């Protein structure tokens, strides 16, 4: 077993910053570039771990904020940690709760050592800061822990983004100090909004603290795509080449391909399962509402050529019928398909990087992908 935290760069694309890597964790290796399905409430919605595994998922996300509110860390610890609690033996990354504290809770008070906020469930006063986030993630037993940060909204003034970077850095320093170094990895998060100098400063100072990996946060919060990609470009430029880089909350296929070429290795997004619940299929070329009436008699699979369980066995007419009569299986089948599509895209990028043809892959993909912006 290779030491957790080891990151091998197996191939690099000469025409861009894309790389093909392998990150070792306490629950095994993760081949990058990778897409991580989101399991907010200790479940990737509607999927059993077995089904998730069959979609090709290598690593999934858990959520510090939500799991700490319900069922509470004591119960998960009593059940043997998050892996055993949810029956998933492969790697798990947990976010720090920073994003939820700043986006979900209406009433909050930012203090030097964290944030006082009201639970979005019952209004109870709670407190989450770097100490609490590190303690909870340690007890969850996540393979990759995230430092507690302040995620700024879009738009955001320079002054506020600057203050948030300062707070993020001081909280990151405390997280680094509290890192148990027991095989659980710790990633720092680059903030700074749309401001190049703040992104660079944040990345530089985090790098000096020496994390196992680095994330670009505060993106995909409502900004236009060019602004997002510019923040990614500015966010990675000062990061060390030999550590993994994770772009938080981005899951639009075209944006994944663009971000890989900017040097991103890891992604997460709720989109594949959220779209599935709304009856929308993700395909290489576009997204479309398979629940729509026009597919009533369509005998083709959700996507022709897809080898997922849904597409191997069922027609659009059947999946559309399930949604039409509110059968749970519709959501489940479409979740399998959508997650499989994300995995296949990442596998495609990895194979292209291995074969030295990422540039062609990217060009062909972007030409074929007509997804609306
Ligand atoms: Zn499929």
PDB file of N, CA and C and ligand atoms in Angstrom, residues 303 306-308 310-311 337 340-341, ligand 1:
ATOM      1  N   UNK A 303     -29.272   7.072 -23.900  1.00  0.00           N
ATOM      2  CA  UNK A 303     -28.249   7.529 -24.845  1.00  0.00           C
ATOM      3  C   UNK A 303     -27.737   6.350 -25.647  1.00  0.00           C
ATOM      4  N   UNK A 306     -24.398   4.131 -24.873  1.00  0.00           N
ATOM      5  CA  UNK A 306     -24.025   4.140 -23.448  1.00  0.00           C
ATOM      6  C   UNK A 306     -24.164   2.711 -22.913  1.00  0.00           C
ATOM      7  N   UNK A 307     -23.165   2.265 -22.136  1.00  0.00           N
ATOM      8  CA  UNK A 307     -23.223   0.881 -21.651  1.00  0.00           C
ATOM      9  C   UNK A 307     -23.603   0.809 -20.161  1.00  0.00           C
ATOM     10  N   UNK A 308     -24.305   1.818 -19.671  1.00  0.00           N
ATOM     11  CA  UNK A 308     -24.743   1.772 -18.269  1.00  0.00           C
ATOM     12  C   UNK A 308     -25.916   0.789 -18.129  1.00  0.00           C
ATOM     13  N   UNK A 310     -28.896   1.250 -17.112  1.00  0.00           N
ATOM     14  CA  UNK A 310     -30.139   1.831 -17.627  1.00  0.00           C
ATOM     15  C   UNK A 310     -30.215   1.689 -19.153  1.00  0.00           C
ATOM     16  N   UNK A 311     -29.149   2.099 -19.822  1.00  0.00           N
ATOM     17  CA  UNK A 311     -29.183   2.098 -21.295  1.00  0.00           C
ATOM     18  C   UNK A 311     -29.082   0.689 -21.884  1.00  0.00           C
ATOM     19  N   UNK A 337     -27.537   6.351 -14.976  1.00  0.00           N
ATOM     20  CA  UNK A 337     -27.064   6.816 -16.286  1.00  0.00           C
ATOM     21  C   UNK A 337     -26.241   8.100 -16.166  1.00  0.00           C
ATOM     22  N   UNK A 340     -22.899   7.538 -14.572  1.00  0.00           N
ATOM     23  CA  UNK A 340     -22.067   6.774 -15.495  1.00  0.00           C
ATOM     24  C   UNK A 340     -21.492   7.694 -16.584  1.00  0.00           C
ATOM     25  N   UNK A 341     -22.297   8.628 -17.052  1.00  0.00           N
ATOM     26  CA  UNK A 341     -21.829   9.572 -18.072  1.00  0.00           C
ATOM     27  C   UNK A 341     -20.648  10.392 -17.568  1.00  0.00           C
TER      28      UNK A 341
HETATM   29 ZN1  LIG B   1     -26.702   5.175 -19.929  1.00  0.00          ZN
END
